């Protein structure tokens, strides 16, 4: 990469930021029906922007929900194809009174641009649009084939994206899916999230007698739904904090040597985390560090429980019903439906006599991992080091973005999560902002990434 | 007892029932402040009625709440003293639309008098007033010494009665406390409740981190308040259904041979009970029958549990707080404060690391028992057999009436629960009623009881 591109970017910086502000000014809140017209306006704006950047066959594609925008540039014969995924929808801006400026009138203060969507995800998505434009304007061609798939429902759990990917898997086919929709680990310290946990969720309902009973008249004589539920919930973990469901850990590999080395470089201070949470001690599966437990080990967490009389004071009843909701986080090779089946079998096995129990299986999302030594990850690492002058760190995320696994599985592509946000940029919260120095670095890093990928075999 | 008394009662029956109707017409609802004047009117009506019956030193005594009425007749020198306890307050009549007649305009249909308070407790209390009056009118004297203590707060948990008994223990001193405020076991089958369970209640609160946490970011790394609470609740009972709290059963005696024989005569069909509750099986402490478990064995029942996100769907958090409420039923010689201390010690002992737990001790009521072979019980049994032509059955109640134990303990008296209601008379519910044949039998049984007691040593 030569100075021509950097010069072009410097000369057009103000113009790019003005364009980004115009994108942000469209209040594309996917969750609120009053913004339906804004969603359409925003999808059209994005499509125009892709066309202006030099992408071809740009299309606003309808779904049962908000539209998805597609565009491509496929003239790098024999070179890999990168599919850029991002989203043009944003979270609601409320509570408005906590913002220091209008959430939909972006304001630059120092290096930071304040507005809803600045870092999540308009600012980060626009990096890729401007990277395409800069490269084409400078060289008249791209070093790789590029596709864009930009959805408008990420903030409402992407209900229509997975079917869209299935339906258009030929159109979307790519070697790499590139996503800039998150933070690097710290200011000036690039990092790559190479894995995400999956999710499985269910509700457990216990039914004892056909009505709540007087604890004086019936106490001691009949089953109590809360007792039964407590026994069930208490049976999920053994004394050393491990999950006690048969087969739960089947096939799970420990950290590779490479992962262990990568994680040792992460700035994690368990004592600081503990203090910040107001805990006397952290807790979890014996034999694993806090970082391993929260990223590379699967979990079963009870997220809510309810049963009996919920009013003030003690109403001395024997409750007939009790229920709990469970959220599991999964790691490869766990499969949500299999884990839910095992959890159900366990619940049925340990359920005390006299009550009936049902398990409603509600949530499923596959875990995902791209090995650190995958060429697409290593190319990203080198691109980061080029702009940030520091080697990238490698992290696994404990949370779940189910669509990542869908992209990987359906398209057979490696997913690369190349974030340019910072951890404290208030995404989903008032005073969201984006550091424009990372906007600048992001465009250069992306351009460099394409160059790196171009040198790989397609 | 001769025919003079029966003749007197027959001649005055209509008059007595008209008087009872007048008592019922006063809507003495203790729970509702709009009935404050009615409460005063009713207490004055009761006092006048005692005076008219021939009782002396009748007094409407003020308390911080509703007044208590006292009266006495103490001229049976060398004879035992019976304190009659009852209450003139009633439950609210709502929901009014479910009544077939005005709840405060008593209506006779067949043998039954329909009105709020008919069986609980105006009808049953009035039996004793009319028994005194009939005896004095017939013989000019009573065979025993009699005191009346009639409160107006029974339906609101008697907040001022225990202190009143403590304050006036000399004035109230008696050998026997006689209470007619409940049912016999079945129509035509007299029964005596010779014991009641006590109660202890508390709330258990678990605190983990200082806020709910994202189960993706923190799952597996930190304690979960619901997990900890489930472990605690699950530890209260062992696998055979017995309470696993150290010292919980200390000093509790099994059924005496007499109790075992008495209970074998009770019309209890466990299978019918199970089916009525929609249960595949009953449940509880191994080695005890359903009847024993629900009356003579103490219990620990979790009455409610709550924790985590209570809205719709699964919000994948690790909850920072969870809580449960507990109601124990106690039998002699258990003491509520001691049981609450043992429960708290147990909770602290089993509480998992990383969370803090508190136990708020909220409810206390002592258990009570009068042995079946106590002369005051046997005299009641003989009086019942005299009027009902059937031996009385003996039951222990699983519920709690804490004031019974206070009477017994403070006054050093035997308490006799001599009910004349029937189990299906809708007390606390719409269409409450009282079978007037039991009103008639009740007066005779009471008169007979006094005669029986008179033959005992004071």
JSON list of N, CA and C in Angstrom, two decimals, chain A residues 283-325:
[
{"chain": "A", "resi": 283, "resn": "UNK", "atom": "N", "xyz": [-16.41, -17.08, 41.40]},
{"chain": "A", "resi": 283, "resn": "UNK", "atom": "CA", "xyz": [-16.97, -18.41, 41.60]},
{"chain": "A", "resi": 283, "resn": "UNK", "atom": "C", "xyz": [-17.06, -19.11, 40.26]},
{"chain": "A", "resi": 284, "resn": "UNK", "atom": "N", "xyz": [-16.88, -20.41, 40.27]},
{"chain": "A", "resi": 284, "resn": "UNK", "atom": "CA", "xyz": [-17.09, -21.17, 39.05]},
{"chain": "A", "resi": 284, "resn": "UNK", "atom": "C", "xyz": [-16.35, -22.49, 39.05]},
{"chain": "A", "resi": 285, "resn": "UNK", "atom": "N", "xyz": [-16.33, -23.09, 37.88]},
{"chain": "A", "resi": 285, "resn": "UNK", "atom": "CA", "xyz": [-15.77, -24.42, 37.69]},
{"chain": "A", "resi": 285, "resn": "UNK", "atom": "C", "xyz": [-14.30, -24.48, 38.12]},
{"chain": "A", "resi": 286, "resn": "UNK", "atom": "N", "xyz": [-14.02, -25.36, 39.02]},
{"chain": "A", "resi": 286, "resn": "UNK", "atom": "CA", "xyz": [-12.64, -25.52, 39.50]},
{"chain": "A", "resi": 286, "resn": "UNK", "atom": "C", "xyz": [-11.70, -25.91, 38.38]},
{"chain": "A", "resi": 287, "resn": "UNK", "atom": "N", "xyz": [-10.46, -25.39, 38.42]},
{"chain": "A", "resi": 287, "resn": "UNK", "atom": "CA", "xyz": [-9.45, -25.82, 37.45]},
{"chain": "A", "resi": 287, "resn": "UNK", "atom": "C", "xyz": [-9.35, -24.93, 36.23]},
{"chain": "A", "resi": 288, "resn": "UNK", "atom": "N", "xyz": [-10.18, -23.88, 36.19]},
{"chain": "A", "resi": 288, "resn": "UNK", "atom": "CA", "xyz": [-10.15, -22.97, 35.05]},
{"chain": "A", "resi": 288, "resn": "UNK", "atom": "C", "xyz": [-10.05, -21.53, 35.56]},
{"chain": "A", "resi": 289, "resn": "UNK", "atom": "N", "xyz": [-9.33, -20.70, 34.81]},
{"chain": "A", "resi": 289, "resn": "UNK", "atom": "CA", "xyz": [-9.23, -19.29, 35.21]},
{"chain": "A", "resi": 289, "resn": "UNK", "atom": "C", "xyz": [-10.56, -18.59, 34.96]},
{"chain": "A", "resi": 290, "resn": "UNK", "atom": "N", "xyz": [-10.72, -17.41, 35.55]},
{"chain": "A", "resi": 290, "resn": "UNK", "atom": "CA", "xyz": [-11.92, -16.61, 35.32]},
{"chain": "A", "resi": 290, "resn": "UNK", "atom": "C", "xyz": [-12.13, -16.39, 33.83]},
{"chain": "A", "resi": 291, "resn": "UNK", "atom": "N", "xyz": [-11.06, -16.05, 33.12]},
{"chain": "A", "resi": 291, "resn": "UNK", "atom": "CA", "xyz": [-11.17, -15.77, 31.68]},
{"chain": "A", "resi": 291, "resn": "UNK", "atom": "C", "xyz": [-11.62, -17.03, 30.93]},
{"chain": "A", "resi": 292, "resn": "UNK", "atom": "N", "xyz": [-11.01, -18.16, 31.25]},
{"chain": "A", "resi": 292, "resn": "UNK", "atom": "CA", "xyz": [-11.42, -19.41, 30.59]},
{"chain": "A", "resi": 292, "resn": "UNK", "atom": "C", "xyz": [-12.88, -19.73, 30.89]},
{"chain": "A", "resi": 293, "resn": "UNK", "atom": "N", "xyz": [-13.25, -19.57, 32.15]},
{"chain": "A", "resi": 293, "resn": "UNK", "atom": "CA", "xyz": [-14.63, -19.92, 32.55]},
{"chain": "A", "resi": 293, "resn": "UNK", "atom": "C", "xyz": [-15.66, -19.08, 31.82]},
{"chain": "A", "resi": 294, "resn": "UNK", "atom": "N", "xyz": [-15.32, -17.79, 31.59]},
{"chain": "A", "resi": 294, "resn": "UNK", "atom": "CA", "xyz": [-16.31, -16.89, 31.01]},
{"chain": "A", "resi": 294, "resn": "UNK", "atom": "C", "xyz": [-16.26, -16.83, 29.49]},
{"chain": "A", "resi": 295, "resn": "UNK", "atom": "N", "xyz": [-15.33, -17.57, 28.88]},
{"chain": "A", "resi": 295, "resn": "UNK", "atom": "CA", "xyz": [-15.22, -17.49, 27.42]},
{"chain": "A", "resi": 295, "resn": "UNK", "atom": "C", "xyz": [-15.18, -18.86, 26.74]},
{"chain": "A", "resi": 296, "resn": "UNK", "atom": "N", "xyz": [-14.48, -19.80, 27.34]},
{"chain": "A", "resi": 296, "resn": "UNK", "atom": "CA", "xyz": [-14.26, -21.06, 26.62]},
{"chain": "A", "resi": 296, "resn": "UNK", "atom": "C", "xyz": [-14.89, -22.25, 27.33]},
{"chain": "A", "resi": 297, "resn": "UNK", "atom": "N", "xyz": [-15.61, -22.01, 28.42]},
{"chain": "A", "resi": 297, "resn": "UNK", "atom": "CA", "xyz": [-16.31, -23.09, 29.10]},
{"chain": "A", "resi": 297, "resn": "UNK", "atom": "C", "xyz": [-17.81, -22.84, 28.99]},
{"chain": "A", "resi": 298, "resn": "UNK", "atom": "N", "xyz": [-18.58, -23.89, 28.81]},
{"chain": "A", "resi": 298, "resn": "UNK", "atom": "CA", "xyz": [-20.04, -23.70, 28.73]},
{"chain": "A", "resi": 298, "resn": "UNK", "atom": "C", "xyz": [-20.63, -23.54, 30.14]},
{"chain": "A", "resi": 299, "resn": "UNK", "atom": "N", "xyz": [-21.79, -22.94, 30.21]},
{"chain": "A", "resi": 299, "resn": "UNK", "atom": "CA", "xyz": [-22.41, -22.66, 31.51]},
{"chain": "A", "resi": 299, "resn": "UNK", "atom": "C", "xyz": [-23.90, -23.00, 31.48]},
{"chain": "A", "resi": 300, "resn": "UNK", "atom": "N", "xyz": [-24.43, -23.21, 32.68]},
{"chain": "A", "resi": 300, "resn": "UNK", "atom": "CA", "xyz": [-25.88, -23.28, 32.88]},
{"chain": "A", "resi": 300, "resn": "UNK", "atom": "C", "xyz": [-26.19, -22.25, 33.95]},
{"chain": "A", "resi": 301, "resn": "UNK", "atom": "N", "xyz": [-26.90, -21.19, 33.60]},
{"chain": "A", "resi": 301, "resn": "UNK", "atom": "CA", "xyz": [-27.25, -20.17, 34.58]},
{"chain": "A", "resi": 301, "resn": "UNK", "atom": "C", "xyz": [-28.77, -20.07, 34.71]},
{"chain": "A", "resi": 302, "resn": "UNK", "atom": "N", "xyz": [-29.26, -20.10, 35.94]},
{"chain": "A", "resi": 302, "resn": "UNK", "atom": "CA", "xyz": [-30.67, -19.85, 36.17]},
{"chain": "A", "resi": 302, "resn": "UNK", "atom": "C", "xyz": [-30.85, -18.33, 36.16]},
{"chain": "A", "resi": 303, "resn": "UNK", "atom": "N", "xyz": [-31.66, -17.83, 35.24]},
{"chain": "A", "resi": 303, "resn": "UNK", "atom": "CA", "xyz": [-31.78, -16.38, 35.09]},
{"chain": "A", "resi": 303, "resn": "UNK", "atom": "C", "xyz": [-32.97, -15.81, 35.86]},
{"chain": "A", "resi": 304, "resn": "UNK", "atom": "N", "xyz": [-33.94, -16.66, 36.18]},
{"chain": "A", "resi": 304, "resn": "UNK", "atom": "CA", "xyz": [-35.05, -16.17, 37.00]},
{"chain": "A", "resi": 304, "resn": "UNK", "atom": "C", "xyz": [-35.76, -17.35, 37.65]},
{"chain": "A", "resi": 305, "resn": "UNK", "atom": "N", "xyz": [-36.41, -17.06, 38.75]},
{"chain": "A", "resi": 305, "resn": "UNK", "atom": "CA", "xyz": [-37.19, -18.08, 39.44]},
{"chain": "A", "resi": 305, "resn": "UNK", "atom": "C", "xyz": [-38.39, -17.40, 40.06]},
{"chain": "A", "resi": 306, "resn": "UNK", "atom": "N", "xyz": [-39.52, -18.09, 40.05]},
{"chain": "A", "resi": 306, "resn": "UNK", "atom": "CA", "xyz": [-40.71, -17.53, 40.69]},
{"chain": "A", "resi": 306, "resn": "UNK", "atom": "C", "xyz": [-41.63, -18.65, 41.13]},
{"chain": "A", "resi": 307, "resn": "UNK", "atom": "N", "xyz": [-42.29, -18.43, 42.27]},
{"chain": "A", "resi": 307, "resn": "UNK", "atom": "CA", "xyz": [-43.23, -19.43, 42.76]},
{"chain": "A", "resi": 307, "resn": "UNK", "atom": "C", "xyz": [-43.89, -18.94, 44.04]},
{"chain": "A", "resi": 308, "resn": "UNK", "atom": "N", "xyz": [-45.11, -19.37, 44.27]},
{"chain": "A", "resi": 308, "resn": "UNK", "atom": "CA", "xyz": [-45.79, -19.01, 45.50]},
{"chain": "A", "resi": 308, "resn": "UNK", "atom": "C", "xyz": [-46.37, -17.61, 45.47]},
{"chain": "A", "resi": 309, "resn": "UNK", "atom": "N", "xyz": [-46.78, -17.13, 46.63]},
{"chain": "A", "resi": 309, "resn": "UNK", "atom": "CA", "xyz": [-47.45, -15.84, 46.77]},
{"chain": "A", "resi": 309, "resn": "UNK", "atom": "C", "xyz": [-46.42, -14.71, 46.67]},
{"chain": "A", "resi": 310, "resn": "UNK", "atom": "N", "xyz": [-46.61, -13.81, 45.69]},
{"chain": "A", "resi": 310, "resn": "UNK", "atom": "CA", "xyz": [-45.60, -12.78, 45.43]},
{"chain": "A", "resi": 310, "resn": "UNK", "atom": "C", "xyz": [-45.93, -11.45, 46.11]},
{"chain": "A", "resi": 311, "resn": "UNK", "atom": "N", "xyz": [-46.96, -11.40, 46.95]},
{"chain": "A", "resi": 311, "resn": "UNK", "atom": "CA", "xyz": [-47.30, -10.14, 47.62]},
{"chain": "A", "resi": 311, "resn": "UNK", "atom": "C", "xyz": [-46.48, -9.91, 48.87]},
{"chain": "A", "resi": 312, "resn": "UNK", "atom": "N", "xyz": [-46.89, -8.87, 49.60]},
{"chain": "A", "resi": 312, "resn": "UNK", "atom": "CA", "xyz": [-46.20, -8.49, 50.83]},
{"chain": "A", "resi": 312, "resn": "UNK", "atom": "C", "xyz": [-46.46, -9.52, 51.94]},
{"chain": "A", "resi": 313, "resn": "UNK", "atom": "N", "xyz": [-45.51, -9.65, 52.84]},
{"chain": "A", "resi": 313, "resn": "UNK", "atom": "CA", "xyz": [-45.71, -10.52, 53.99]},
{"chain": "A", "resi": 313, "resn": "UNK", "atom": "C", "xyz": [-45.63, -12.00, 53.64]},
{"chain": "A", "resi": 314, "resn": "UNK", "atom": "N", "xyz": [-45.81, -12.83, 54.65]},
{"chain": "A", "resi": 314, "resn": "UNK", "atom": "CA", "xyz": [-45.75, -14.27, 54.43]},
{"chain": "A", "resi": 314, "resn": "UNK", "atom": "C", "xyz": [-47.16, -14.83, 54.37]},
{"chain": "A", "resi": 315, "resn": "UNK", "atom": "N", "xyz": [-47.58, -15.31, 53.21]},
{"chain": "A", "resi": 315, "resn": "UNK", "atom": "CA", "xyz": [-48.86, -16.01, 53.10]},
{"chain": "A", "resi": 315, "resn": "UNK", "atom": "C", "xyz": [-48.54, -17.49, 53.21]},
{"chain": "A", "resi": 316, "resn": "UNK", "atom": "N", "xyz": [-48.96, -18.13, 54.30]},
{"chain": "A", "resi": 316, "resn": "UNK", "atom": "CA", "xyz": [-48.48, -19.49, 54.55]},
{"chain": "A", "resi": 316, "resn": "UNK", "atom": "C", "xyz": [-49.17, -20.54, 53.70]},
{"chain": "A", "resi": 317, "resn": "UNK", "atom": "N", "xyz": [-48.79, -20.55, 52.44]},
{"chain": "A", "resi": 317, "resn": "UNK", "atom": "CA", "xyz": [-49.34, -21.55, 51.51]},
{"chain": "A", "resi": 317, "resn": "UNK", "atom": "C", "xyz": [-48.27, -22.57, 51.14]},
{"chain": "A", "resi": 318, "resn": "UNK", "atom": "N", "xyz": [-48.77, -23.70, 50.63]},
{"chain": "A", "resi": 318, "resn": "UNK", "atom": "CA", "xyz": [-47.89, -24.64, 49.94]},
{"chain": "A", "resi": 318, "resn": "UNK", "atom": "C", "xyz": [-48.13, -24.40, 48.46]},
{"chain": "A", "resi": 319, "resn": "UNK", "atom": "N", "xyz": [-47.13, -23.83, 47.77]},
{"chain": "A", "resi": 319, "resn": "UNK", "atom": "CA", "xyz": [-47.37, -23.42, 46.39]},
{"chain": "A", "resi": 319, "resn": "UNK", "atom": "C", "xyz": [-47.56, -24.62, 45.46]},
{"chain": "A", "resi": 320, "resn": "UNK", "atom": "N", "xyz": [-48.51, -24.46, 44.52]},
{"chain": "A", "resi": 320, "resn": "UNK", "atom": "CA", "xyz": [-48.79, -25.52, 43.57]},
{"chain": "A", "resi": 320, "resn": "UNK", "atom": "C", "xyz": [-47.92, -25.42, 42.33]},
{"chain": "A", "resi": 321, "resn": "UNK", "atom": "N", "xyz": [-47.39, -24.22, 42.08]},
{"chain": "A", "resi": 321, "resn": "UNK", "atom": "CA", "xyz": [-46.60, -24.00, 40.86]},
{"chain": "A", "resi": 321, "resn": "UNK", "atom": "C", "xyz": [-45.30, -23.27, 41.17]},
{"chain": "A", "resi": 322, "resn": "UNK", "atom": "N", "xyz": [-44.27, -23.57, 40.43]},
{"chain": "A", "resi": 322, "resn": "UNK", "atom": "CA", "xyz": [-43.03, -22.81, 40.49]},
{"chain": "A", "resi": 322, "resn": "UNK", "atom": "C", "xyz": [-42.34, -22.96, 39.15]},
{"chain": "A", "resi": 323, "resn": "UNK", "atom": "N", "xyz": [-41.59, -21.95, 38.75]},
{"chain": "A", "resi": 323, "resn": "UNK", "atom": "CA", "xyz": [-40.93, -22.04, 37.45]},
{"chain": "A", "resi": 323, "resn": "UNK", "atom": "C", "xyz": [-39.60, -21.29, 37.48]},
{"chain": "A", "resi": 324, "resn": "UNK", "atom": "N", "xyz": [-38.74, -21.66, 36.57]},
{"chain": "A", "resi": 324, "resn": "UNK", "atom": "CA", "xyz": [-37.43, -21.01, 36.44]},
{"chain": "A", "resi": 324, "resn": "UNK", "atom": "C", "xyz": [-37.06, -20.95, 34.97]},
{"chain": "A", "resi": 325, "resn": "UNK", "atom": "N", "xyz": [-36.27, -19.93, 34.64]},
{"chain": "A", "resi": 325, "resn": "UNK", "atom": "CA", "xyz": [-35.76, -19.81, 33.28]},
{"chain": "A", "resi": 325, "resn": "UNK", "atom": "C", "xyz": [-34.25, -20.01, 33.30]}
]
